[in-house]
Amino acid sequence: MFRKIGIFLQMIKFEHTVFALPFAFMGTLLGSFTVNHSMPTWAQIGWVLIAMFGARSAAMGLNRLIDRASDAKNPRTANRAIPAGLLKIGEVIIFIIASFALLFWASSQLNSLSMKLLPIAVVMLVFYSFTKRFTWLCHIVLGLTIALAPLGGWVAVTGKVDAAAWVLFGTIVFWVAGFDIVYACQDVEFDTKEGLNSIPVRFGVANSLKIAKAFHIITAIGFIGLLLLSQLGWWYIAGMVIAYLILFYEHYIVSPADLSRLQTSFFTMNGVLSIVVFSFTLIDLVVQ
């Protein structure tokens, strides 16, 4: 049983939760302090955590299920659970249904707006997995989907969406889309051969890295916008500066001629960035 659980966690790349979860909690904290002028309750934090786990598990399960044929052909992904025969399709479908049920249950414990917006989240979670088949804008769709995490965290504790929430949402959209473009550069040959779409396939690796940089400049501007629209102060600014250095470094170590450090740029640096921004935001709000 423990081996099977480990396989499921490997399938959904549980370690990649570090990308979205800190920003989900950041949205929760900012919303609560901005609107309610207090810390969120432990119950709210717990339901946000459960909702995040359900949403991400459902999304990754769907992605692995839908992409199983192309994953089997790609040497980089051929050892994933479904093409490797470690999980049966029926098992994955049950896992996806259970994950969506978890998301629905958690949302029902928060507020009415969370429930009203739930169908949008479900549609986006399902829709993203198909986008590489017909549009190179798939990276933007992924950004829109993952950015629902901080927006959902905000809604979970406030029951409404403010200007700062939309700025946080847009900031995460371009952050995710930018690093996903960089990540997609490693599959450009395979995607071209299989007729799959991406910005690297459409514009080439060199131009794609430039587009990713432009997206992350928008992210940097978004962090400033969040500062101006909220009660954040010097601790947040310190975290923002560190985030800028991380964004600069992750683009510095990747070039069209050398993608060897792409995994460091994609996973390590972006994981650190999300934790840093959340941590300094938390400190800023607590010490005020």
Short mmCIF file of C-alpha atoms in Angstrom, two decimals, residues 24 27-28 31-32 36 44 48 110-118 148-162 165-166:
data_model
loop_
_atom_site.label_atom_id
_atom_site.label_comp_id
_atom_site.label_asym_id
_atom_site.label_seq_id
_atom_site.Cartn_x
_atom_site.Cartn_y
_atom_site.Cartn_z
CA ALA A 24 -2.01 30.08 -2.26
CA GLY A 27 -3.27 35.02 -1.16
CA THR A 28 -4.94 33.72 1.99
CA GLY A 31 -6.78 38.72 1.73
CA SER A 32 -7.34 38.22 5.43
CA ASN A 36 -10.46 41.35 7.65
CA GLN A 44 -9.51 28.43 6.86
CA VAL A 48 -7.29 25.97 1.70
CA LEU A 110 -15.35 28.08 3.01
CA ASN A 111 -17.92 30.49 1.54
CA SER A 112 -20.54 30.86 -1.19
CA LEU A 113 -18.23 32.62 -3.64
CA SER A 114 -15.72 29.76 -3.38
CA MET A 115 -18.49 27.39 -4.45
CA LYS A 116 -19.67 29.68 -7.26
CA LEU A 117 -16.15 29.93 -8.69
CA LEU A 118 -15.47 26.20 -8.31
CA LEU A 148 -6.22 30.36 -9.38
CA ALA A 149 -4.43 29.10 -6.23
CA PRO A 150 -3.60 32.54 -4.75
CA LEU A 151 -6.87 33.96 -6.07
CA GLY A 152 -8.74 31.07 -4.46
CA GLY A 153 -6.87 31.62 -1.21
CA TRP A 154 -7.94 35.27 -1.23
CA VAL A 155 -11.59 34.38 -1.95
CA ALA A 156 -11.55 31.65 0.71
CA VAL A 157 -11.07 34.16 3.53
CA THR A 158 -12.79 37.26 2.13
CA GLY A 159 -15.68 36.07 -0.01
CA LYS A 160 -14.79 38.66 -2.64
CA VAL A 161 -12.09 39.68 -5.12
CA ASP A 162 -10.27 43.02 -4.76
CA ALA A 165 -6.14 39.96 -5.64
CA TRP A 166 -6.27 40.49 -9.41
#
